[in-house]
mmCIF file of C-alpha atoms and ligand atoms in Angstrom:
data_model
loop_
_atom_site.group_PDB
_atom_site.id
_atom_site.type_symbol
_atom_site.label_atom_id
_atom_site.label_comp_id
_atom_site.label_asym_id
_atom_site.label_seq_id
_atom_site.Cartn_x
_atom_site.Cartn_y
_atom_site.Cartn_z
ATOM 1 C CA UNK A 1067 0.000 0.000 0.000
ATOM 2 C CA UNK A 1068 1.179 3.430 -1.193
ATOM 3 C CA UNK A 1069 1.669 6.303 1.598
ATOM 4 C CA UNK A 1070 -1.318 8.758 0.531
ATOM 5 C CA UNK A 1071 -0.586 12.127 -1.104
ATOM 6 C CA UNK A 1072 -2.351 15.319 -0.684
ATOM 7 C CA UNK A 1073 -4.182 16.955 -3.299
ATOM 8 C CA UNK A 1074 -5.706 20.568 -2.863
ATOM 9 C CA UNK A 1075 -8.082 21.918 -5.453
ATOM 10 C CA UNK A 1076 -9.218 25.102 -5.162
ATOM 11 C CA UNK A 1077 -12.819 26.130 -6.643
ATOM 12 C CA UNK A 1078 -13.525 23.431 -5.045
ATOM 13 C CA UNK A 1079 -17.642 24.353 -5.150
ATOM 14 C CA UNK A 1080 -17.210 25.329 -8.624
ATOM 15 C CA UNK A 1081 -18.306 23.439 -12.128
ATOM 16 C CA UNK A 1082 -15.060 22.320 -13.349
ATOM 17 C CA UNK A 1083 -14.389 20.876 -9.572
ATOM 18 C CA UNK A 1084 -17.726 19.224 -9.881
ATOM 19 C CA UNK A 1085 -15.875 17.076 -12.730
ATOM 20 C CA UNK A 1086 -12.489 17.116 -11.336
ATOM 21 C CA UNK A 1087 -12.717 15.687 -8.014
ATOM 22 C CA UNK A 1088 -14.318 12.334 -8.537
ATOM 23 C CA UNK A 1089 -11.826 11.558 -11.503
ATOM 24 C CA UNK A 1090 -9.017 12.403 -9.417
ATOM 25 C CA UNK A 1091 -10.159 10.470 -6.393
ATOM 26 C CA UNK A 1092 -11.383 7.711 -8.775
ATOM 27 C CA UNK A 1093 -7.601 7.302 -9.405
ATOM 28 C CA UNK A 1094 -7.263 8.756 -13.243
ATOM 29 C CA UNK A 1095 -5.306 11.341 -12.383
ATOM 30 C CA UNK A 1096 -2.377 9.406 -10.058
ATOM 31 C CA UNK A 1097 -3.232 5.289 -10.655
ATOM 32 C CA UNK A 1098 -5.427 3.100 -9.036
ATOM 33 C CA UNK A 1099 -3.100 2.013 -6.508
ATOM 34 C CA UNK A 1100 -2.143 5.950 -4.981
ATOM 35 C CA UNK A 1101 -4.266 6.679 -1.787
ATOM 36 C CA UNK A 1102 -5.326 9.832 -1.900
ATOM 37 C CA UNK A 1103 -6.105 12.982 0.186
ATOM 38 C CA UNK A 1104 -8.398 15.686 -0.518
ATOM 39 C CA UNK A 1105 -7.805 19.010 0.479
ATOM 40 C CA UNK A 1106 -9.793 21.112 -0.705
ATOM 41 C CA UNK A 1107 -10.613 24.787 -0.474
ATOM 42 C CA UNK A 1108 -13.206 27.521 -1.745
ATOM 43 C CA UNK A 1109 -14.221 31.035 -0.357
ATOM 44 C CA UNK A 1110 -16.857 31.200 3.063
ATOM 45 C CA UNK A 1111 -20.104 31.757 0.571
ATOM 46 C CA UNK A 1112 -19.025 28.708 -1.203
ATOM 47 C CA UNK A 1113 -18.948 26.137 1.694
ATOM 48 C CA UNK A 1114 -22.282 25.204 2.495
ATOM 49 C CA UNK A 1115 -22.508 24.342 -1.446
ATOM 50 C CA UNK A 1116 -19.012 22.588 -0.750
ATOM 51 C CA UNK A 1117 -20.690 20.574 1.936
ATOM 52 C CA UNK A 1118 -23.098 19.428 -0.931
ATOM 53 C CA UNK A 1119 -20.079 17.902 -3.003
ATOM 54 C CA UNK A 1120 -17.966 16.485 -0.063
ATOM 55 C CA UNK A 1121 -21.621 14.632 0.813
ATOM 56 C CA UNK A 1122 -21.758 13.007 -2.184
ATOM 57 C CA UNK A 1123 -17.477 12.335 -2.219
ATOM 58 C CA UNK A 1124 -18.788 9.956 0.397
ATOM 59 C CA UNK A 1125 -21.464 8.622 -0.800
ATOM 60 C CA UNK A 1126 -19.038 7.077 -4.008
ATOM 61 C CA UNK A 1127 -17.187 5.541 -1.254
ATOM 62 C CA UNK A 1128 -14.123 5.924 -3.291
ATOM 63 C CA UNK A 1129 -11.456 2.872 -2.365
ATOM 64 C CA UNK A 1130 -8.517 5.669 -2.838
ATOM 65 C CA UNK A 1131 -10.010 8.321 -0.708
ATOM 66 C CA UNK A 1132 -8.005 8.337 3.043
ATOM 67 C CA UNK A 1133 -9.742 11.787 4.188
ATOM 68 C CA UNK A 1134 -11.609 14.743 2.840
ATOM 69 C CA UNK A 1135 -10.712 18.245 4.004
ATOM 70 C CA UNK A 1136 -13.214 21.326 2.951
ATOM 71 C CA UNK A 1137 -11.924 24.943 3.992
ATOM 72 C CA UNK A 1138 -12.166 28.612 3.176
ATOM 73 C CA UNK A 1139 -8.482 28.778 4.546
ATOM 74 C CA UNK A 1140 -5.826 28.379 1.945
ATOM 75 C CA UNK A 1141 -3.517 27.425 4.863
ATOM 76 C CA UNK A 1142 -5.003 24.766 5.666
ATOM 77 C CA UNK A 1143 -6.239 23.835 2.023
ATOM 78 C CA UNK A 1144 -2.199 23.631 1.080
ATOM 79 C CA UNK A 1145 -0.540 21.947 4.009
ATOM 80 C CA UNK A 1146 1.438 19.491 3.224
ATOM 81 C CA UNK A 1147 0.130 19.721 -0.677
ATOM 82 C CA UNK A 1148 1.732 17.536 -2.986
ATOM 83 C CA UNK A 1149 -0.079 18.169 -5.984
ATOM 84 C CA UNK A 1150 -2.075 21.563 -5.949
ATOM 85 C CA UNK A 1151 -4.583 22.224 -8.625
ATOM 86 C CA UNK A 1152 -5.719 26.204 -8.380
ATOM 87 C CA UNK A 1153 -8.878 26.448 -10.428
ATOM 88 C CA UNK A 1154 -10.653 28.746 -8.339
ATOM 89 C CA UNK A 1155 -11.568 31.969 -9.929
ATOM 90 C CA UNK A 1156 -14.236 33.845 -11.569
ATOM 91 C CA UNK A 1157 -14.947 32.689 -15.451
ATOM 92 C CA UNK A 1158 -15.657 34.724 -18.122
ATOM 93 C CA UNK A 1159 -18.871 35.118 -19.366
ATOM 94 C CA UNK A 1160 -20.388 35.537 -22.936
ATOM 95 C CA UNK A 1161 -18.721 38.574 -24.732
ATOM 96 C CA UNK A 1162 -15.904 38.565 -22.170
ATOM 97 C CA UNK A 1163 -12.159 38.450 -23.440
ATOM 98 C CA UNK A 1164 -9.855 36.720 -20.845
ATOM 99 C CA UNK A 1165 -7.732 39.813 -19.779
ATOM 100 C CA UNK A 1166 -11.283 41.456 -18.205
ATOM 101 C CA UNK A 1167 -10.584 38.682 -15.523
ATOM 102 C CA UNK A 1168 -7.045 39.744 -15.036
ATOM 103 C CA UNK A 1169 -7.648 42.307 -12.342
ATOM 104 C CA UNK A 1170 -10.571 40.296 -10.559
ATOM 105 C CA UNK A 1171 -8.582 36.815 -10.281
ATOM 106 C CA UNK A 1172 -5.257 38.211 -9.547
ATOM 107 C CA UNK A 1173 -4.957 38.896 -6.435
ATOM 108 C CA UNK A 1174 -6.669 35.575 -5.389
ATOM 109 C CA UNK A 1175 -3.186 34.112 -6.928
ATOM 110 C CA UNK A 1176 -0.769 35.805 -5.155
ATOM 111 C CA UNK A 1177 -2.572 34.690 -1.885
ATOM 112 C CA UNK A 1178 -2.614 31.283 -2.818
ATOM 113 C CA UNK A 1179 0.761 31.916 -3.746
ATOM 114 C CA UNK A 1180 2.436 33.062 -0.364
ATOM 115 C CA UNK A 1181 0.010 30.357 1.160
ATOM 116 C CA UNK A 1182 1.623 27.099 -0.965
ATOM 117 C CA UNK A 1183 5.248 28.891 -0.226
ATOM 118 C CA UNK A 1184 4.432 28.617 3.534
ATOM 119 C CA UNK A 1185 3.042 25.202 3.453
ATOM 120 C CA UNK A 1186 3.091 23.253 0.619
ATOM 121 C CA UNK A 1187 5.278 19.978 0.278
ATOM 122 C CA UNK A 1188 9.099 21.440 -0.757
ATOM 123 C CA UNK A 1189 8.083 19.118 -4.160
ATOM 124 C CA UNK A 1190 4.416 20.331 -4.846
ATOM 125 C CA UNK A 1191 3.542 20.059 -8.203
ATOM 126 C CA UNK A 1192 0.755 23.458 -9.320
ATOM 127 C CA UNK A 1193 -0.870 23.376 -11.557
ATOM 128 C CA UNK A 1194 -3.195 26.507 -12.416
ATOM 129 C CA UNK A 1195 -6.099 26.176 -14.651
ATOM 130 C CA UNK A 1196 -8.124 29.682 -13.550
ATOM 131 C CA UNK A 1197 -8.326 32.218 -15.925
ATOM 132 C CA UNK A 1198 -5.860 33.962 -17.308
ATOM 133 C CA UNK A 1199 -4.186 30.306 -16.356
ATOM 134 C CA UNK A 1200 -0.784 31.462 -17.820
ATOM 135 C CA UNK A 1201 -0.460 34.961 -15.822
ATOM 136 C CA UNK A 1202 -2.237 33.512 -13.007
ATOM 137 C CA UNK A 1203 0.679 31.122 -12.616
ATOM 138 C CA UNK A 1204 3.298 33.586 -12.723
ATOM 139 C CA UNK A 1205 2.049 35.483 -9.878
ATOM 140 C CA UNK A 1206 1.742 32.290 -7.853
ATOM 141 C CA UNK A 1207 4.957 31.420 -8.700
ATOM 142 C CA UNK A 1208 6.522 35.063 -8.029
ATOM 143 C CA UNK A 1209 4.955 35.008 -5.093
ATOM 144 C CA UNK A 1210 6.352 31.885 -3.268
ATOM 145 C CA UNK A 1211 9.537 32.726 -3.166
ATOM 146 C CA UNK A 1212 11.294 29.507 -1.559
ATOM 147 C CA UNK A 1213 9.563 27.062 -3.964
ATOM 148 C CA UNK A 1214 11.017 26.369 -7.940
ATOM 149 C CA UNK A 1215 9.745 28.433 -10.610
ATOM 150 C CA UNK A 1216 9.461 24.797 -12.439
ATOM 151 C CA UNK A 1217 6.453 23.403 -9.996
ATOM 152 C CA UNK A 1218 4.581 26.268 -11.113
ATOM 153 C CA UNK A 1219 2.589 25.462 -14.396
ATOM 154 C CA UNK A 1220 -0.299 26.583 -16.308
ATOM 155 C CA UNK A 1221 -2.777 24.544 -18.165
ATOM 156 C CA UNK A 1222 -2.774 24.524 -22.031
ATOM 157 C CA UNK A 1223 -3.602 21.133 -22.710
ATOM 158 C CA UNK A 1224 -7.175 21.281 -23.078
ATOM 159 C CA UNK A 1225 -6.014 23.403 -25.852
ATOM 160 C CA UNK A 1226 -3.529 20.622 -27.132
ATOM 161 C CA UNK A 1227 -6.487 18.173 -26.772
ATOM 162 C CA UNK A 1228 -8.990 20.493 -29.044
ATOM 163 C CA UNK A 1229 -6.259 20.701 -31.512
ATOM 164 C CA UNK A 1230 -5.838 16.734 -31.603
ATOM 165 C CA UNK A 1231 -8.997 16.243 -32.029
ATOM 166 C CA UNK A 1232 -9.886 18.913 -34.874
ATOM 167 C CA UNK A 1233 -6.535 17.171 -36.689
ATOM 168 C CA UNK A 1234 -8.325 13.707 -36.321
ATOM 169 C CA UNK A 1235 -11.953 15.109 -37.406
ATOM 170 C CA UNK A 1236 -10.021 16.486 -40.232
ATOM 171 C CA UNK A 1237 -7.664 13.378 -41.799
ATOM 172 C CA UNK A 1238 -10.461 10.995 -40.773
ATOM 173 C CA UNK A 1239 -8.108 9.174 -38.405
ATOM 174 C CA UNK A 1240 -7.778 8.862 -34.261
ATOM 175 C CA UNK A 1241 -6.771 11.141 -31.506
ATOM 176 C CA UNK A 1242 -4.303 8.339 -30.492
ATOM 177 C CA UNK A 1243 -2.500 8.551 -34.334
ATOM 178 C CA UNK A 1244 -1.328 11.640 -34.171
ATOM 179 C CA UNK A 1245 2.352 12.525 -32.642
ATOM 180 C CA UNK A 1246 4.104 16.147 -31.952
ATOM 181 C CA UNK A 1247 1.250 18.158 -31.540
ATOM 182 C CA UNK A 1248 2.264 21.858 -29.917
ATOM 183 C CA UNK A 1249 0.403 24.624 -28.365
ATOM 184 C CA UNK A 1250 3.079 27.568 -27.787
ATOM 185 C CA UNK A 1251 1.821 30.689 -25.694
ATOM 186 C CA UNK A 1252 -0.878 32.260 -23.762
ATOM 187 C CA UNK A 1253 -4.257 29.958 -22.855
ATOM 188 C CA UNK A 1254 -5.924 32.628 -25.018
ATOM 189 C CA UNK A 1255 -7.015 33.681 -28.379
ATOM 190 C CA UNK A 1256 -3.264 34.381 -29.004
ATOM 191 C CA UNK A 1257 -2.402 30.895 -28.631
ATOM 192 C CA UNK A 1258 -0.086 29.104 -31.684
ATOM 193 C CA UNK A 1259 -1.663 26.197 -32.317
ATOM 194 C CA UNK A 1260 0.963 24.311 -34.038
ATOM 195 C CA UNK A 1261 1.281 21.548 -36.672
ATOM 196 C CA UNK A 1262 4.368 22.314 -38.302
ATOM 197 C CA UNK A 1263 6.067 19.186 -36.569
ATOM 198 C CA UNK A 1264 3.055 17.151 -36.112
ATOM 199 C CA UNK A 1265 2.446 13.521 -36.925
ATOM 200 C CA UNK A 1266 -0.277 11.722 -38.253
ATOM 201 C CA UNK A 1267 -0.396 7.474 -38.642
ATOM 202 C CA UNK A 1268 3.348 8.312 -38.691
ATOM 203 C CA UNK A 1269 3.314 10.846 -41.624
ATOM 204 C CA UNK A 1270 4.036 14.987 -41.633
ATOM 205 C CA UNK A 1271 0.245 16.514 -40.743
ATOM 206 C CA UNK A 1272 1.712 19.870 -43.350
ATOM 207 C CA UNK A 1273 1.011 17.019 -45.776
ATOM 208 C CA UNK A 1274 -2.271 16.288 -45.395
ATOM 209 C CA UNK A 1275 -3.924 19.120 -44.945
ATOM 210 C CA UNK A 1276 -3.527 22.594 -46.865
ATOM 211 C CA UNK A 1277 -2.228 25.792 -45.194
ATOM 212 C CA UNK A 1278 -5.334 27.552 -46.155
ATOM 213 C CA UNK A 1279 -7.074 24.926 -43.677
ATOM 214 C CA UNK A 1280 -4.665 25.422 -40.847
ATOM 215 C CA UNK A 1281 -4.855 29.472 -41.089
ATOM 216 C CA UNK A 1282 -8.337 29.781 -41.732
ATOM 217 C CA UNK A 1283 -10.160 26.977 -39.952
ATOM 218 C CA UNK A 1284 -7.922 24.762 -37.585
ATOM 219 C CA UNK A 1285 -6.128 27.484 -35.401
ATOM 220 C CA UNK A 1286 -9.066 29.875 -35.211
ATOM 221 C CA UNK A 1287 -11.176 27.335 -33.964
ATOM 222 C CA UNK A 1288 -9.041 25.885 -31.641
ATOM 223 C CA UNK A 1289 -8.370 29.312 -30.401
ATOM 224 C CA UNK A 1290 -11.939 30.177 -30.002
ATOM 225 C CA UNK A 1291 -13.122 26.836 -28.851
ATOM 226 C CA UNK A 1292 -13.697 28.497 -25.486
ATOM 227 C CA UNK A 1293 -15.553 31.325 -26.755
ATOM 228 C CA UNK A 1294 -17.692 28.461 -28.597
ATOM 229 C CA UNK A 1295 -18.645 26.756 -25.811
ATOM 230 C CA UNK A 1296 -19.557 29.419 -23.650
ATOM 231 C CA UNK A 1297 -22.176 30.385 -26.255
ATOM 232 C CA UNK A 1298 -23.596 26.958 -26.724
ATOM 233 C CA UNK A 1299 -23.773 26.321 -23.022
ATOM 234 C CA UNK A 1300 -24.109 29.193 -21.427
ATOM 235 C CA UNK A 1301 -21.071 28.729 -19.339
ATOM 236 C CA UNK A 1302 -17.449 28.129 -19.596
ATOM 237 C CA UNK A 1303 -16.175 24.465 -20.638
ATOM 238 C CA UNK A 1304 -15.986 22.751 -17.287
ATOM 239 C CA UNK A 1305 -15.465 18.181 -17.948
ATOM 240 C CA UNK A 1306 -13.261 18.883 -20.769
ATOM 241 C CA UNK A 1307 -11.198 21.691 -18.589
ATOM 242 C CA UNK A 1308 -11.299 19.127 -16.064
ATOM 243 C CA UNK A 1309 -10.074 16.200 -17.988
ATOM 244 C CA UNK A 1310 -7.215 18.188 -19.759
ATOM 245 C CA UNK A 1311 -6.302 18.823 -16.219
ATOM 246 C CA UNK A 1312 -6.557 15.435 -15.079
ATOM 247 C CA UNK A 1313 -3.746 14.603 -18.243
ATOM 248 C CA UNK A 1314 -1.747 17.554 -17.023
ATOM 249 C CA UNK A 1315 -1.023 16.055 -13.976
ATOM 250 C CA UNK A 1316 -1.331 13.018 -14.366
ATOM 251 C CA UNK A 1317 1.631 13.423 -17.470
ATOM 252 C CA UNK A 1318 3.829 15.121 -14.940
ATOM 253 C CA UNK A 1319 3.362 12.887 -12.414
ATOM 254 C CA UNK A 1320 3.766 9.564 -14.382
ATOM 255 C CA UNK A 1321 5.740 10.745 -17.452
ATOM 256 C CA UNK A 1322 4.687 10.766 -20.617
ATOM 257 C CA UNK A 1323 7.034 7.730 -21.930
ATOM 258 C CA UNK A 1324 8.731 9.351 -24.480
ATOM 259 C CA UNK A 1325 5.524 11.294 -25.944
ATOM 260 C CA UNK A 1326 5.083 15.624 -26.473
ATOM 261 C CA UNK A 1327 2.456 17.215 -24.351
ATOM 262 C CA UNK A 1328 2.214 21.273 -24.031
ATOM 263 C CA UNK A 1329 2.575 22.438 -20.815
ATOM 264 C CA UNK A 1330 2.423 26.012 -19.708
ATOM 265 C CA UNK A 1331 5.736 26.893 -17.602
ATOM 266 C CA UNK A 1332 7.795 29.641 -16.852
ATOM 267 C CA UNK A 1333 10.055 31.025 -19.991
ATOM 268 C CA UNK A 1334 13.758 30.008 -19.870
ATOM 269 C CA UNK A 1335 14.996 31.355 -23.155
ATOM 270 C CA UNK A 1336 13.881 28.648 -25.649
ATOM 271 C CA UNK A 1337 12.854 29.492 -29.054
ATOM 272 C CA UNK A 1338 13.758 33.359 -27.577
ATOM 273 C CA UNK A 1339 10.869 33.198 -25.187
ATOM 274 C CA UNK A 1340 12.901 35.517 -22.937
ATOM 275 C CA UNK A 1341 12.300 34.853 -18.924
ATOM 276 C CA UNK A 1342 10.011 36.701 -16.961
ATOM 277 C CA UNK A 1343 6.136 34.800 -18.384
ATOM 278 C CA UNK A 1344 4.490 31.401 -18.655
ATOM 279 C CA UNK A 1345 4.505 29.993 -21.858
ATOM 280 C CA UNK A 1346 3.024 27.110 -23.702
ATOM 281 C CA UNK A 1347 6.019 24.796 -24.904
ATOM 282 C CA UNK A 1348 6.161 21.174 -26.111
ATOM 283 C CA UNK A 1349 7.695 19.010 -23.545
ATOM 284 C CA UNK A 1350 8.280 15.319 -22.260
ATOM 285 C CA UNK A 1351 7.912 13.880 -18.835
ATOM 286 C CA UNK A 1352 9.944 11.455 -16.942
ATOM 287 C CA UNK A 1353 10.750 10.901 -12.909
ATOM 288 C CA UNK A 1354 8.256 13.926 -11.907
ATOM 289 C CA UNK A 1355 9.979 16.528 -14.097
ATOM 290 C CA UNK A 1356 9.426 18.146 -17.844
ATOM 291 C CA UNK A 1357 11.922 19.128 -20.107
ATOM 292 C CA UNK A 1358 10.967 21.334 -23.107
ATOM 293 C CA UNK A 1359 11.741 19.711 -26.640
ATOM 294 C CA UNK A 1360 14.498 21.275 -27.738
ATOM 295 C CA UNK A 1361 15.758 22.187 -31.119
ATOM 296 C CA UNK A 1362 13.112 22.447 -33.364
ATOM 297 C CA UNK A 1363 13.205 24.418 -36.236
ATOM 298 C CA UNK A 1364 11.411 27.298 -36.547
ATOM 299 C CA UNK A 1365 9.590 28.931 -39.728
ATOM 300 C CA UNK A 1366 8.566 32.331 -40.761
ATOM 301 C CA UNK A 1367 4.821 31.682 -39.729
ATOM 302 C CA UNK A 1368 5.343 30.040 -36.263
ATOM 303 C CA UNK A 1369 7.337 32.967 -35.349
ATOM 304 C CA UNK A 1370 4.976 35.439 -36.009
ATOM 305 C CA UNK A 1371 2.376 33.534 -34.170
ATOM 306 C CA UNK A 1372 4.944 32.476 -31.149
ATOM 307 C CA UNK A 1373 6.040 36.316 -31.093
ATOM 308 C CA UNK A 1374 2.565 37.586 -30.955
ATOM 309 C CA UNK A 1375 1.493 35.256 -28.391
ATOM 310 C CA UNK A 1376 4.413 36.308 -26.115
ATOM 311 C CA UNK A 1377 3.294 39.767 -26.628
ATOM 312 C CA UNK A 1378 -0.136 39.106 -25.187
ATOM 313 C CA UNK A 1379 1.759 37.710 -21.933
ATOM 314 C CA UNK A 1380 3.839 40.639 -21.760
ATOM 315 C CA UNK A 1381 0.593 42.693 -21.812
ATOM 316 C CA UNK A 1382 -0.825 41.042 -18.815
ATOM 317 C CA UNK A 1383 2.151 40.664 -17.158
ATOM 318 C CA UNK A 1384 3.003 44.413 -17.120
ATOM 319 C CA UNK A 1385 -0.489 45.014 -16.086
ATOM 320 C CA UNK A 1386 -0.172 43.131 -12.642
ATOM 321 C CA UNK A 1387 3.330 43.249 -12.092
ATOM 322 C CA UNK A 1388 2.971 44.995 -8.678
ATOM 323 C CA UNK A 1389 1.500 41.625 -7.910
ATOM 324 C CA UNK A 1390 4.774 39.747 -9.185
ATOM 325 C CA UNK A 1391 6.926 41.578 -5.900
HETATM 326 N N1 NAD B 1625 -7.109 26.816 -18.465
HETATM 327 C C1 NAD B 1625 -8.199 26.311 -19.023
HETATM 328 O O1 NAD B 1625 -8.089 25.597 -20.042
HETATM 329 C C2 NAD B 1625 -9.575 26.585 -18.473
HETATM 330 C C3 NAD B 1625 -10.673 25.902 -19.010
HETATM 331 C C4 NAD B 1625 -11.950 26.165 -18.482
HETATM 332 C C5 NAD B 1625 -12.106 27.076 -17.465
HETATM 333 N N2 NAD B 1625 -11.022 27.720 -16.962
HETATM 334 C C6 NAD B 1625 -11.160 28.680 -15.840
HETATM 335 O O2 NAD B 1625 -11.295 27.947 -14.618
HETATM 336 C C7 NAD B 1625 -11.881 28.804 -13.639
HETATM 337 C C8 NAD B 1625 -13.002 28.094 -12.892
HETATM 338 O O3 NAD B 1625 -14.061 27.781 -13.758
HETATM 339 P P1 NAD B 1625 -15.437 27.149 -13.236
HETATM 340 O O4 NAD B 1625 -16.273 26.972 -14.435
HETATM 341 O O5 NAD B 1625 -15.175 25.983 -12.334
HETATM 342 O O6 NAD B 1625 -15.997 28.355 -12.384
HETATM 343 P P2 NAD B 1625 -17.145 28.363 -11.252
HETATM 344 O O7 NAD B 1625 -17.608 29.760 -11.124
HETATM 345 O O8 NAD B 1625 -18.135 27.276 -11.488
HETATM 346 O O9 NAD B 1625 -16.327 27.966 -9.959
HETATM 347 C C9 NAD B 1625 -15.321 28.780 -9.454
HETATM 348 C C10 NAD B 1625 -15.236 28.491 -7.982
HETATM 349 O O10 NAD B 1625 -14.095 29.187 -7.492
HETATM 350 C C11 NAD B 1625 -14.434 29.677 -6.230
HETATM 351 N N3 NAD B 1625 -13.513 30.735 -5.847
HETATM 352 C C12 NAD B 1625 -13.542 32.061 -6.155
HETATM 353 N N4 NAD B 1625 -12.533 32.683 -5.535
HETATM 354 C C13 NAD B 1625 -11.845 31.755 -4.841
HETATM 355 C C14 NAD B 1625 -10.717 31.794 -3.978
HETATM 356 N N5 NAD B 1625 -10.089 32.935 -3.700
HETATM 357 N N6 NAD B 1625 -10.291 30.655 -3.434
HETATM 358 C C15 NAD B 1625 -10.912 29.485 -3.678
HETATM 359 N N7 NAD B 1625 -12.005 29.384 -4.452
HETATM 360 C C16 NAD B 1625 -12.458 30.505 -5.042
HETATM 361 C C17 NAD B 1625 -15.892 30.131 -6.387
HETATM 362 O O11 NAD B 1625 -16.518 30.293 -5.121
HETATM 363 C C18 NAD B 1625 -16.457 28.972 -7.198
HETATM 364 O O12 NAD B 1625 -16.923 27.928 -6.354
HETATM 365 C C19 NAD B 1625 -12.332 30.042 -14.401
HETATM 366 O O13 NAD B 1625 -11.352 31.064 -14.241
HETATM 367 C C20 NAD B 1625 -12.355 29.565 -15.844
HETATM 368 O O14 NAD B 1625 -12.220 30.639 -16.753
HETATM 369 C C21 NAD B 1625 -9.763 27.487 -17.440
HETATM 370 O O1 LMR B 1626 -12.567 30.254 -22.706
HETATM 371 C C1 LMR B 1626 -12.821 30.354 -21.513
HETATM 372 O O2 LMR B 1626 -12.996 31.426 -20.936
HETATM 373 C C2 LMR B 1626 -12.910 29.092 -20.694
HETATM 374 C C3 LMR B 1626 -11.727 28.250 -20.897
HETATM 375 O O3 LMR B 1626 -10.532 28.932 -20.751
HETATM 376 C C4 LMR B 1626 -11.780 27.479 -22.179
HETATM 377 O O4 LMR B 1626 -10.822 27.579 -22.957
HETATM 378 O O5 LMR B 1626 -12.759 26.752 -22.399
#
């Protein structure tokens, strides 16, 4: 029998928690065999609708599940955290870009921030999916100070998922074909969803499918898939944000055997993504860490798009960056 890990989710009360928790206490996110458990936090007028969920955690009578915390006290929500997943904030509604949340979710991030640097496990693995995920994470990270910028990440893999799957709709083929898939940047409508290196049944995606496609169709709508589902549902994606998440982790965690995911993490200078912002990057996973895929060449396109993406982050980063002290 494994010793049991923590696991804090914030936004606990919230719709994409509603999803998240009973996958991750099911065992999807960290095996079938890793006891697990839950801490999990949301804000006072949240809690009695908390109570609600943590009622029926029980009632699944989970095999994994050691203990269930519920708190309004990020303190206590993050100590001892070994995997933190910060998805509380406000989401946008219809008509709303993601930068209007900037200023209304920001501060929530450097609390949590200070909070996980206090008491967090010295290895916690964050991941932030709140909106705007990739700024979000960089004032977390800025503000906990004792921790590695690398266990601060932000979540562009539902993105890398909507992409696979509008490459499979397109050749006719399965998610599971394709290879090499990349989403560089911002968790935004700036994003660079990119194919350039992509595989498909083992042959170049650039291919079999024209550029006009890619410019005018693929990357717009993976870019506004958000925006699409908010006006079909009435509210912000919420089992699909919660499943990328689950992968996220769960990629990290495990490794990904060899395989590209994107992962949002802090800039280091590859592909002249100077420091200093959170940026989606291909990487592999192995023993608990990510390292980005390195030398891939670049075209005239991608640039544009990785450049203009980066731009966006500067944007939001210079518009909180009293936060970032
Ligand atoms: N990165 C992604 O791919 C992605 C995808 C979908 C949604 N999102 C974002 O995830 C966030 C949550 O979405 P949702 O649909 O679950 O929202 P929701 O409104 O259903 O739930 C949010 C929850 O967060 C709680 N909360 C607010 N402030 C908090 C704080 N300081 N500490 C702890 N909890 C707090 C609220 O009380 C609420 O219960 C939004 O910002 C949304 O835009 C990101
Ligand atoms: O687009 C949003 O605001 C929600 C989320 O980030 C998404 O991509 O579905």
């Amino acid at each position: 029998m494994k010793k049991p890990v923590k696991v804090a989710i914030t936004g606990a009360a919230g719709q994409i928690a509603y999803s998240l928790i009973f996958r991750i206490a099911s065992g999807s996110m960290l095996g079938p065999d890793q006891p697990i458990i839950l801490q999990l936090l949301d804000i006072p007028d949240s809690l009695e609708k908390l109570k609600g969920t943590v009622m029926e955690v029980d009632d699944c009578a989970f095999p994994l599940v050691q203990e269930v915390i519920a708190t309004a006290d990020p303190m206590e929500a993050f100590d001892g955290t070994d995997y933190a997943l910060l998805v509380g904030a406000r989401p946008r509604g219809p008509g709303m870009e993601r930068k209007d949340l900037l200023e209304a979710n920001a501060k929530i991030f450097s609390v949590q921030g200070k909070a996980l640097d206090a008491k967090a496990s010295r290895d916690v693995k964050v991941l932030v999916v709140g909106n705007p995920a990739n700024t979000n994470a960089l004032i977390a990270q800025s503000n906990a100070k004792s921790l590695d910028p690398k266990q601060f990440t932000a979540m562009v893999r539902l993105d890398h998922n909507r992409a696979l799957s509008q490459l499979a709709a397109k050749t006719g083929t399965k998610t599971t074909d394709i290879e090499k898939m990349i989403i560089w940047g911002n968790h935004s409508a700036t994003q660079y969803p990119d194919i350039t290196h992509t595989l498909v049944g083992g042959k170049a995606a650039v291919n079999l499918v024209d550029q006009e496609w890619v410019e005018k169709d693929f990357i717009p709508t993976v870019q506004q898939r958000g925006a699409a589902i908010i006006k079909a549902r009435g509210l912000s994606s919420a089992a699909s944000a919660a499943s990328s998440a689950v992968d996220h982790m769960r990629d990290w965690a495990l490794g990904t055997d060899g395989k590209w995911v994107s992962m949002g993490i802090p800039s280091d200078g590859s592909y002249g993504i100077k420091p200093g912002v959170v940026y989606g990057y291909p990487v592999i996973c192995a023993n608990g860490q990510y390292e980005i895929v390195q030398g891939l060449p670049v075209n005239e396109f991608s640039r544009g798009r990785m450049d203009a993406t980066e731009k966006e982050l500067r944007e939001e980063r210079a518009a909180i960056e009293e936060l970032l002290k």
